Short mmCIF file of C-alpha atoms in Angstrom, two decimals:
data_model
loop_
_atom_site.label_atom_id
_atom_site.label_comp_id
_atom_site.label_asym_id
_atom_site.label_seq_id
_atom_site.Cartn_x
_atom_site.Cartn_y
_atom_site.Cartn_z
CA UNK A 1 -125.99 38.77 -15.65
CA UNK A 2 -123.02 37.12 -17.38
CA UNK A 3 -124.77 33.56 -16.90
CA UNK A 4 -128.06 34.99 -18.44
CA UNK A 5 -126.10 36.26 -21.49
CA UNK A 6 -124.33 32.98 -21.96
CA UNK A 7 -127.76 31.15 -21.80
CA UNK A 8 -129.45 33.56 -24.25
CA UNK A 9 -126.60 33.08 -26.73
CA UNK A 10 -126.97 29.32 -26.68
CA UNK A 11 -130.70 29.58 -26.98
CA UNK A 12 -130.49 31.94 -30.00
CA UNK A 13 -127.64 29.87 -31.65
CA UNK A 14 -130.00 26.90 -31.37
CA UNK A 15 -133.00 28.75 -32.91
CA UNK A 16 -132.20 32.00 -34.44
CA UNK A 17 -135.61 32.58 -35.72
CA UNK A 18 -136.83 33.91 -32.17
CA UNK A 19 -136.91 37.84 -32.06
CA UNK A 20 -137.70 37.47 -28.35
CA UNK A 21 -134.42 35.78 -27.68
CA UNK A 22 -132.56 38.51 -29.59
CA UNK A 23 -134.49 41.20 -27.74
CA UNK A 24 -133.70 39.70 -24.33
CA UNK A 25 -130.05 39.14 -25.19
CA UNK A 26 -129.86 42.77 -26.51
CA UNK A 27 -131.11 44.04 -23.32
CA UNK A 28 -128.75 42.21 -21.32
CA UNK A 29 -125.87 43.39 -23.31
CA UNK A 30 -127.25 46.98 -23.13
CA UNK A 31 -127.28 46.88 -19.41
CA UNK A 32 -123.72 45.55 -19.62
CA UNK A 33 -122.86 48.75 -21.55
CA UNK A 34 -121.77 46.62 -24.48
CA UNK A 35 -123.62 48.89 -26.96
CA UNK A 36 -121.57 47.60 -30.11
CA UNK A 37 -123.13 44.04 -29.45
CA UNK A 38 -126.49 45.07 -28.12
CA UNK A 39 -127.82 47.57 -30.72
CA UNK A 40 -127.66 45.46 -33.80
CA UNK A 41 -129.64 42.73 -31.81
CA UNK A 42 -132.30 45.14 -30.75
CA UNK A 43 -132.51 46.67 -34.24
CA UNK A 44 -133.14 43.28 -35.76
CA UNK A 45 -135.62 42.24 -33.13
CA UNK A 46 -137.57 45.57 -33.56
CA UNK A 47 -137.47 44.91 -37.39
CA UNK A 48 -139.00 41.48 -36.87
CA UNK A 49 -141.27 42.16 -34.08
CA UNK A 50 -141.87 45.79 -33.48
CA UNK A 51 -145.65 45.49 -33.09
CA UNK A 52 -145.20 43.26 -29.89
CA UNK A 53 -146.68 44.95 -26.78
CA UNK A 54 -143.44 43.96 -24.97
CA UNK A 55 -141.68 46.91 -26.72
CA UNK A 56 -143.79 49.43 -24.80
CA UNK A 57 -141.46 49.15 -21.89
CA UNK A 58 -138.40 48.31 -23.79
CA UNK A 59 -138.28 51.34 -26.11
CA UNK A 60 -138.14 54.18 -23.35
CA UNK A 61 -135.84 51.88 -21.30
CA UNK A 62 -133.39 51.58 -24.26
CA UNK A 63 -133.58 55.16 -24.90
CA UNK A 64 -132.99 56.42 -21.44
CA UNK A 65 -130.02 53.99 -21.06
CA UNK A 66 -128.32 55.20 -24.09
CA UNK A 67 -129.15 58.75 -23.21
CA UNK A 68 -127.52 58.43 -19.81
CA UNK A 69 -124.44 56.92 -21.66
CA UNK A 70 -124.11 60.06 -23.67
CA UNK A 71 -125.01 58.28 -26.76
CA UNK A 72 -127.66 61.06 -27.84
CA UNK A 73 -127.89 60.23 -31.47
CA UNK A 74 -128.85 56.66 -30.78
CA UNK A 75 -131.08 57.58 -27.83
CA UNK A 76 -132.89 59.97 -30.20
CA UNK A 77 -133.85 57.06 -32.46
CA UNK A 78 -135.30 54.81 -29.76
CA UNK A 79 -136.88 57.56 -27.68
CA UNK A 80 -138.69 58.80 -30.74
CA UNK A 81 -139.96 55.24 -31.15
CA UNK A 82 -141.12 55.15 -27.71
CA UNK A 83 -143.02 58.49 -28.22
CA UNK A 84 -144.46 57.41 -31.53
CA UNK A 85 -145.66 53.97 -30.37
CA UNK A 86 -146.99 54.90 -26.96
CA UNK A 87 -150.68 53.98 -26.70
CA UNK A 88 -153.03 56.98 -27.19
CA UNK A 89 -153.59 59.30 -24.31
CA UNK A 90 -150.29 58.20 -22.72
CA UNK A 91 -148.48 60.84 -20.88
CA UNK A 92 -144.68 60.41 -21.35
CA UNK A 93 -142.50 60.40 -18.19
CA UNK A 94 -140.82 63.86 -17.43
CA UNK A 95 -137.36 62.46 -17.74
CA UNK A 96 -138.32 61.03 -21.35
CA UNK A 97 -139.84 64.27 -22.40
CA UNK A 98 -136.66 66.32 -21.16
CA UNK A 99 -134.36 63.78 -22.77
CA UNK A 100 -136.28 64.03 -26.12
CA UNK A 101 -136.27 67.81 -25.94
CA UNK A 102 -132.43 68.05 -25.37
CA UNK A 103 -131.51 65.63 -28.21
CA UNK A 104 -133.81 66.96 -30.86
CA UNK A 105 -132.05 68.74 -33.81
CA UNK A 106 -131.86 72.54 -33.53
CA UNK A 107 -133.51 74.47 -36.26
CA UNK A 108 -130.38 76.82 -36.56
CA UNK A 109 -128.24 73.98 -37.62
CA UNK A 110 -127.82 72.46 -41.07
CA UNK A 111 -127.72 68.53 -40.79
CA UNK A 112 -124.25 68.31 -42.24
CA UNK A 113 -121.28 70.27 -43.35
CA UNK A 114 -118.49 69.95 -45.87
CA UNK A 115 -115.10 69.84 -43.95
CA UNK A 116 -112.53 71.13 -46.41
CA UNK A 117 -109.58 69.78 -44.34
CA UNK A 118 -110.81 66.21 -44.74
CA UNK A 119 -112.67 66.74 -48.04
CA UNK A 120 -115.94 64.95 -46.66
CA UNK A 121 -119.15 65.72 -45.32
CA UNK A 122 -119.55 65.73 -41.44
CA UNK A 123 -122.76 65.22 -39.65
CA UNK A 124 -124.15 67.74 -37.04
CA UNK A 125 -126.05 66.82 -33.86
CA UNK A 126 -128.08 68.35 -30.94
CA UNK A 127 -125.32 70.30 -29.20
CA UNK A 128 -124.38 69.30 -25.62
CA UNK A 129 -123.47 72.73 -24.17
CA UNK A 130 -126.68 74.56 -25.17
CA UNK A 131 -129.96 74.29 -26.80
CA UNK A 132 -129.11 77.31 -28.90
CA UNK A 133 -126.15 79.05 -30.55
CA UNK A 134 -123.45 80.32 -28.14
CA UNK A 135 -121.29 83.43 -28.17
CA UNK A 136 -118.54 83.06 -25.59
CA UNK A 137 -117.37 86.76 -25.07
CA UNK A 138 -114.32 87.01 -23.06
CA UNK A 139 -115.11 90.55 -21.62
CA UNK A 140 -111.89 90.31 -19.42
CA UNK A 141 -108.80 89.09 -21.21
CA UNK A 142 -107.02 87.83 -18.19
CA UNK A 143 -107.51 86.36 -14.73
CA UNK A 144 -106.49 87.27 -11.27
CA UNK A 145 -105.54 83.64 -10.48
CA UNK A 146 -102.93 81.47 -11.98
CA UNK A 147 -104.34 78.05 -12.02
CA UNK A 148 -101.94 75.37 -13.11
CA UNK A 149 -104.46 73.54 -15.29
CA UNK A 150 -105.57 76.72 -17.04
CA UNK A 151 -103.52 78.40 -19.69
CA UNK A 152 -103.42 81.71 -17.82
CA UNK A 153 -101.27 79.86 -15.17
CA UNK A 154 -99.47 77.21 -17.48
CA UNK A 155 -98.78 79.06 -20.75
CA UNK A 156 -97.27 82.30 -19.85
CA UNK A 157 -95.41 82.48 -23.25
CA UNK A 158 -98.52 82.59 -25.17
CA UNK A 159 -99.16 85.79 -27.33
CA UNK A 160 -102.64 86.81 -25.72
CA UNK A 161 -104.29 90.22 -25.86
CA UNK A 162 -105.10 91.24 -22.33
CA UNK A 163 -107.50 94.03 -21.15
CA UNK A 164 -111.18 94.75 -20.52
CA UNK A 165 -113.72 94.97 -23.30
CA UNK A 166 -115.15 98.40 -23.80
CA UNK A 167 -118.82 98.79 -23.25
CA UNK A 168 -119.52 100.56 -26.64
CA UNK A 169 -117.73 97.50 -28.44
CA UNK A 170 -119.93 95.23 -26.42
CA UNK A 171 -122.99 97.05 -27.51
CA UNK A 172 -121.98 96.72 -31.11
CA UNK A 173 -121.16 92.94 -30.80
CA UNK A 174 -124.63 92.36 -29.33
CA UNK A 175 -126.19 94.44 -31.97
CA UNK A 176 -124.57 92.29 -34.67
CA UNK A 177 -125.66 89.09 -33.06
CA UNK A 178 -129.18 90.36 -32.97
CA UNK A 179 -128.98 91.51 -36.58
CA UNK A 180 -127.43 88.24 -37.80
CA UNK A 181 -130.00 86.03 -35.81
CA UNK A 182 -128.02 82.99 -36.23
CA UNK A 183 -130.41 81.28 -33.67
CA UNK A 184 -133.75 82.71 -32.22
CA UNK A 185 -132.20 83.46 -28.75
CA UNK A 186 -128.48 82.71 -28.94
CA UNK A 187 -126.82 82.39 -25.41
CA UNK A 188 -124.20 84.83 -24.44
CA UNK A 189 -121.39 83.75 -22.14
CA UNK A 190 -119.36 86.53 -20.52
CA UNK A 191 -116.28 84.51 -20.19
CA UNK A 192 -113.73 82.21 -21.66
CA UNK A 193 -110.29 82.29 -20.17
CA UNK A 194 -110.76 85.51 -18.31
CA UNK A 195 -112.29 86.37 -14.86
CA UNK A 196 -115.57 88.48 -15.66
CA UNK A 197 -115.80 90.04 -12.05
CA UNK A 198 -112.67 91.88 -12.77
CA UNK A 199 -114.62 94.06 -15.39
CA UNK A 200 -115.53 97.32 -13.64
CA UNK A 201 -118.87 97.44 -15.50
CA UNK A 202 -120.01 93.89 -15.43
CA UNK A 203 -123.45 94.70 -14.23
CA UNK A 204 -123.88 96.96 -17.08
CA UNK A 205 -122.71 94.13 -19.56
CA UNK A 206 -125.31 91.73 -18.02
CA UNK A 207 -128.12 94.35 -18.40
CA UNK A 208 -127.26 94.94 -22.06
CA UNK A 209 -127.55 91.22 -22.75
CA UNK A 210 -130.89 90.97 -20.73
CA UNK A 211 -132.28 94.05 -22.27
CA UNK A 212 -132.11 92.25 -25.76
CA UNK A 213 -133.87 89.24 -24.28
CA UNK A 214 -130.87 86.87 -24.53
CA UNK A 215 -129.90 84.36 -21.88
CA UNK A 216 -126.73 85.40 -20.05
CA UNK A 217 -124.24 83.01 -18.40
CA UNK A 218 -121.03 83.65 -16.35
CA UNK A 219 -118.16 81.58 -14.86
CA UNK A 220 -116.09 82.96 -11.91
CA UNK A 221 -113.48 81.86 -9.33
CA UNK A 222 -115.35 84.03 -6.90
CA UNK A 223 -112.07 85.57 -5.57
CA UNK A 224 -113.26 89.08 -6.25
CA UNK A 225 -116.02 90.84 -4.06
CA UNK A 226 -116.24 94.16 -6.10
CA UNK A 227 -119.30 94.32 -8.03
CA UNK A 228 -121.21 91.35 -6.77
CA UNK A 229 -124.08 93.47 -5.58
CA UNK A 230 -124.31 95.05 -9.13
CA UNK A 231 -124.09 91.63 -10.66
CA UNK A 232 -126.92 90.16 -8.53
CA UNK A 233 -129.09 93.08 -9.51
CA UNK A 234 -128.53 92.69 -13.10
CA UNK A 235 -129.93 88.98 -12.72
CA UNK A 236 -127.68 86.65 -15.01
CA UNK A 237 -129.58 83.54 -15.92
CA UNK A 238 -126.54 81.33 -14.86
CA UNK A 239 -123.54 81.69 -12.68
CA UNK A 240 -120.97 78.96 -12.24
CA UNK A 241 -118.51 79.02 -9.45
CA UNK A 242 -115.23 77.20 -10.22
CA UNK A 243 -113.85 75.45 -7.20
CA UNK A 244 -111.10 73.02 -6.48
CA UNK A 245 -110.39 71.65 -2.96
CA UNK A 246 -112.03 72.57 0.04
CA UNK A 247 -109.13 73.13 2.41
CA UNK A 248 -106.69 75.97 2.02
CA UNK A 249 -103.82 73.92 1.36
CA UNK A 250 -105.43 72.13 -1.46
CA UNK A 251 -107.01 75.19 -2.99
CA UNK A 252 -103.59 77.09 -2.84
CA UNK A 253 -102.20 74.55 -5.21
CA UNK A 254 -105.04 74.04 -7.70
CA UNK A 255 -106.19 77.70 -7.61
CA UNK A 256 -102.89 79.49 -7.25
CA UNK A 257 -103.27 83.11 -5.86
CA UNK A 258 -106.74 82.33 -4.66
CA UNK A 259 -108.11 82.55 -1.21
CA UNK A 260 -110.61 79.90 -0.02
CA UNK A 261 -111.70 81.77 2.93
CA UNK A 262 -112.66 84.58 0.74
CA UNK A 263 -114.55 82.30 -1.88
CA UNK A 264 -116.57 80.77 1.02
CA UNK A 265 -117.35 84.23 2.28
CA UNK A 266 -118.29 85.39 -1.07
CA UNK A 267 -120.49 82.46 -1.71
CA UNK A 268 -122.74 83.45 1.39
CA UNK A 269 -122.54 87.02 0.30
CA UNK A 270 -123.73 86.06 -3.09
CA UNK A 271 -126.76 84.26 -1.78
CA UNK A 272 -127.64 87.22 0.32
CA UNK A 273 -127.36 89.81 -2.65
CA UNK A 274 -129.38 87.55 -4.93
CA UNK A 275 -132.16 87.29 -2.43
CA UNK A 276 -132.05 90.92 -1.59
CA UNK A 277 -132.40 91.49 -5.46
CA UNK A 278 -134.95 88.81 -5.87
CA UNK A 279 -132.92 87.41 -8.59
CA UNK A 280 -133.66 84.26 -10.31
CA UNK A 281 -130.10 83.33 -11.25
CA UNK A 282 -129.16 79.64 -11.20
CA UNK A 283 -125.99 79.09 -9.27
CA UNK A 284 -123.91 76.06 -9.54
CA UNK A 285 -120.62 75.05 -8.23
CA UNK A 286 -118.16 73.24 -10.77
CA UNK A 287 -116.22 71.25 -8.20
CA UNK A 288 -112.94 70.25 -9.88
CA UNK A 289 -111.66 66.98 -8.44
CA UNK A 290 -107.97 66.11 -8.05
CA UNK A 291 -106.35 63.03 -6.31
CA UNK A 292 -107.74 62.73 -2.91
CA UNK A 293 -110.46 65.56 -3.61
CA UNK A 294 -113.16 63.10 -3.38
CA UNK A 295 -113.01 63.62 0.45
CA UNK A 296 -114.12 67.18 0.01
CA UNK A 297 -117.43 66.36 -1.86
CA UNK A 298 -119.67 66.00 1.16
CA UNK A 299 -118.57 69.41 2.79
CA UNK A 300 -118.93 71.19 -0.52
CA UNK A 301 -122.34 69.59 -1.17
CA UNK A 302 -123.43 70.56 2.26
CA UNK A 303 -122.65 74.23 1.76
CA UNK A 304 -124.24 74.14 -1.63
CA UNK A 305 -127.49 72.66 -0.13
CA UNK A 306 -127.26 75.34 2.49
CA UNK A 307 -127.17 78.21 0.17
CA UNK A 308 -129.36 76.66 -2.58
CA UNK A 309 -126.73 76.29 -5.06
CA UNK A 310 -126.12 73.13 -7.35
CA UNK A 311 -123.17 71.06 -6.91
CA UNK A 312 -121.48 69.28 -9.74
CA UNK A 313 -118.31 67.43 -9.22
CA UNK A 314 -116.15 66.57 -12.12
CA UNK A 315 -112.56 65.16 -12.54
CA UNK A 316 -110.07 68.13 -13.29
CA UNK A 317 -108.62 68.34 -16.77
CA UNK A 318 -105.79 70.13 -18.20
CA UNK A 319 -105.77 72.86 -20.86
CA UNK A 320 -105.49 74.55 -23.27
CA UNK A 321 -105.68 72.48 -26.47
CA UNK A 322 -102.22 73.76 -27.67
CA UNK A 323 -100.64 72.09 -24.43
CA UNK A 324 -102.52 68.79 -24.92
CA UNK A 325 -101.30 68.47 -28.53
CA UNK A 326 -97.75 69.10 -27.23
CA UNK A 327 -98.06 66.32 -24.53
CA UNK A 328 -99.52 64.03 -27.18
CA UNK A 329 -96.76 64.79 -29.70
CA UNK A 330 -93.96 64.49 -27.06
CA UNK A 331 -92.73 68.21 -27.02
CA UNK A 332 -91.76 69.60 -23.52
CA UNK A 333 -92.19 68.20 -20.26
CA UNK A 334 -95.66 67.95 -18.36
CA UNK A 335 -96.50 70.49 -15.83
CA UNK A 336 -96.26 69.05 -12.25
CA UNK A 337 -99.97 69.50 -11.84
CA UNK A 338 -100.58 66.66 -14.20
CA UNK A 339 -99.39 64.22 -11.48
CA UNK A 340 -102.17 65.59 -9.17
CA UNK A 341 -104.94 64.60 -11.79
CA UNK A 342 -107.11 61.63 -11.09
CA UNK A 343 -105.94 60.60 -14.53
CA UNK A 344 -103.17 62.14 -16.75
CA UNK A 345 -104.10 63.46 -20.13
CA UNK A 346 -101.85 60.79 -21.77
CA UNK A 347 -104.20 58.19 -20.38
CA UNK A 348 -107.73 59.79 -20.65
CA UNK A 349 -107.31 61.35 -24.06
CA UNK A 350 -106.66 58.26 -26.05
CA UNK A 351 -109.58 56.62 -24.23
CA UNK A 352 -111.79 59.35 -25.05
CA UNK A 353 -110.74 59.51 -28.62
CA UNK A 354 -111.19 55.87 -29.26
CA UNK A 355 -114.95 56.32 -28.29
CA UNK A 356 -115.50 59.50 -30.38
CA UNK A 357 -117.33 59.46 -33.67
CA UNK A 358 -115.35 60.47 -36.81
CA UNK A 359 -118.61 60.92 -38.75
CA UNK A 360 -119.73 63.82 -36.77
CA UNK A 361 -118.58 67.51 -36.78
CA UNK A 362 -117.06 69.44 -33.64
CA UNK A 363 -119.56 71.28 -31.76
CA UNK A 364 -117.04 74.01 -30.93
CA UNK A 365 -117.04 74.92 -34.71
CA UNK A 366 -120.71 74.68 -35.63
CA UNK A 367 -122.49 75.98 -32.49
CA UNK A 368 -120.19 78.44 -30.88
CA UNK A 369 -118.21 81.83 -31.63
CA UNK A 370 -115.61 82.85 -29.26
CA UNK A 371 -114.86 86.67 -29.08
CA UNK A 372 -111.77 88.09 -27.44
CA UNK A 373 -111.86 91.21 -25.26
CA UNK A 374 -110.59 93.12 -28.27
CA UNK A 375 -113.37 92.08 -30.69
CA UNK A 376 -111.26 89.72 -32.34
CA UNK A 377 -112.38 86.04 -32.88
CA UNK A 378 -110.68 82.83 -31.59
CA UNK A 379 -110.71 79.43 -33.30
CA UNK A 380 -112.70 77.94 -30.53
CA UNK A 381 -112.95 78.22 -26.73
CA UNK A 382 -110.24 75.63 -26.05
CA UNK A 383 -107.37 77.45 -27.73
CA UNK A 384 -105.35 80.08 -26.30
CA UNK A 385 -102.09 81.19 -28.45
CA UNK A 386 -102.20 83.82 -31.09
CA UNK A 387 -101.76 81.35 -34.07
CA UNK A 388 -105.00 79.90 -33.21
CA UNK A 389 -106.98 83.22 -33.53
CA UNK A 390 -108.68 83.73 -36.70
CA UNK A 391 -107.18 87.15 -37.40
CA UNK A 392 -110.87 88.54 -37.82
CA UNK A 393 -112.64 91.17 -36.16
CA UNK A 394 -116.26 89.97 -35.18
CA UNK A 395 -118.26 93.28 -35.84
CA UNK A 396 -116.80 93.80 -39.20
CA UNK A 397 -116.96 90.03 -40.41
CA UNK A 398 -120.19 88.34 -41.46
CA UNK A 399 -121.04 85.04 -39.58
CA UNK A 400 -120.73 83.04 -42.69
CA UNK A 401 -117.16 84.28 -43.25
CA UNK A 402 -116.20 83.48 -39.50
CA UNK A 403 -117.54 80.07 -39.90
CA UNK A 404 -115.75 79.28 -42.98
CA UNK A 405 -112.37 80.54 -41.48
CA UNK A 406 -112.84 78.04 -38.70
CA UNK A 407 -113.29 75.07 -41.30
CA UNK A 408 -110.08 76.19 -42.97
CA UNK A 409 -107.90 76.52 -40.04
CA UNK A 410 -105.07 73.80 -39.91
CA UNK A 411 -105.22 73.50 -36.10
CA UNK A 412 -108.78 72.05 -36.58
CA UNK A 413 -107.20 69.10 -38.58
CA UNK A 414 -104.57 68.65 -35.84
CA UNK A 415 -107.07 68.44 -33.17
CA UNK A 416 -109.17 65.84 -35.08
CA UNK A 417 -106.25 63.76 -35.95
CA UNK A 418 -105.67 63.35 -32.17
CA UNK A 419 -109.40 62.92 -31.50
CA UNK A 420 -109.56 65.97 -29.48
CA UNK A 421 -112.65 67.56 -31.13
CA UNK A 422 -115.71 68.12 -29.00
CA UNK A 423 -118.16 65.69 -30.61
CA UNK A 424 -120.36 62.75 -29.84
CA UNK A 425 -119.56 59.14 -28.73
CA UNK A 426 -119.95 56.37 -31.28
CA UNK A 427 -122.02 53.47 -29.83
CA UNK A 428 -120.53 50.94 -32.31
CA UNK A 429 -117.09 51.65 -30.53
CA UNK A 430 -118.25 50.79 -27.11
CA UNK A 431 -118.20 47.20 -26.13
#
């Protein structure tokens, strides 16, 4: 492909009036993932010769390549052109339809917002984590494990409220969510840093969400058996199982205090209980990979296939946000677990920051509210320590006031300065 690129560059230099040469060179660079050099060529070729039938194949191809690169805003433009210029009666491919749906702007979001910390407007985009607004309610303020990449394990000095959310408080929170109607059907996540299976009335919490017609999602380390039957009968929409390593030796390090034998047993028990309850819960395993952990993928995938669970391997990463900032600013010494990561934060964070847009807002501000077990509100789902709580009670504080408090919080400026904000990638910075 490198030779073809050079050939087209020479042809285009000799005759820059040919849009077909610009198109072909742009497509080659796009497939080389050099978007900064590809998209200007494709845009110019489209402006010059967009009526050419050859674009009927190129438009969806460009859009889907950008989509799979995570460049959703650029993908939306090209997929929209593909849908608009398709011949009458053409049925769009399912993958293209799904991509278009996922990246369309959401009705509950304003297109931009003034960031008072930067004194300028930031653009919004279709959120990655959910197609609706998210309320992450940490119904349990602690965890039974001490995973070293999680603040429950690596940040014992943090000032953090611990306990179980009272059912009556949970009901009042849901009533306020329904009354404010930030989105038509906001998603309710019954977790943040805590382990929801520790809550003695988890089944009742899930039922309270479902009774209001809202989607309900959970994440668990599955080291707790109590309450699994009630949970299956309550039929949450999604259940993520957090897993790291598939040997007892590896798991004992990365999920400290955990019991892999119990997790495997509970996975089989959960499958049986869901079947007995005729539940429709989507279950997926978030398989966090550390150095050497790739060897476990076939065995974990085989168990997931046997049980009808989805398997999603991902490189393990280090949290919370406060500890990442400490690492980047040279405070303290890294935890030993950092040496087990496939890539240390000091390497992957600058790379991610370099590709992120500075023109777009952070999704964790504009599309999510995080509620602690005592009903107070956190700045976002990535912070852990008391200084990064908003000091506001969710039930008593209007949504607009909570959102304004997020945008005024100084830690947001620190986060953005380091490129840590959860936002989209910028095609102009890639390649």
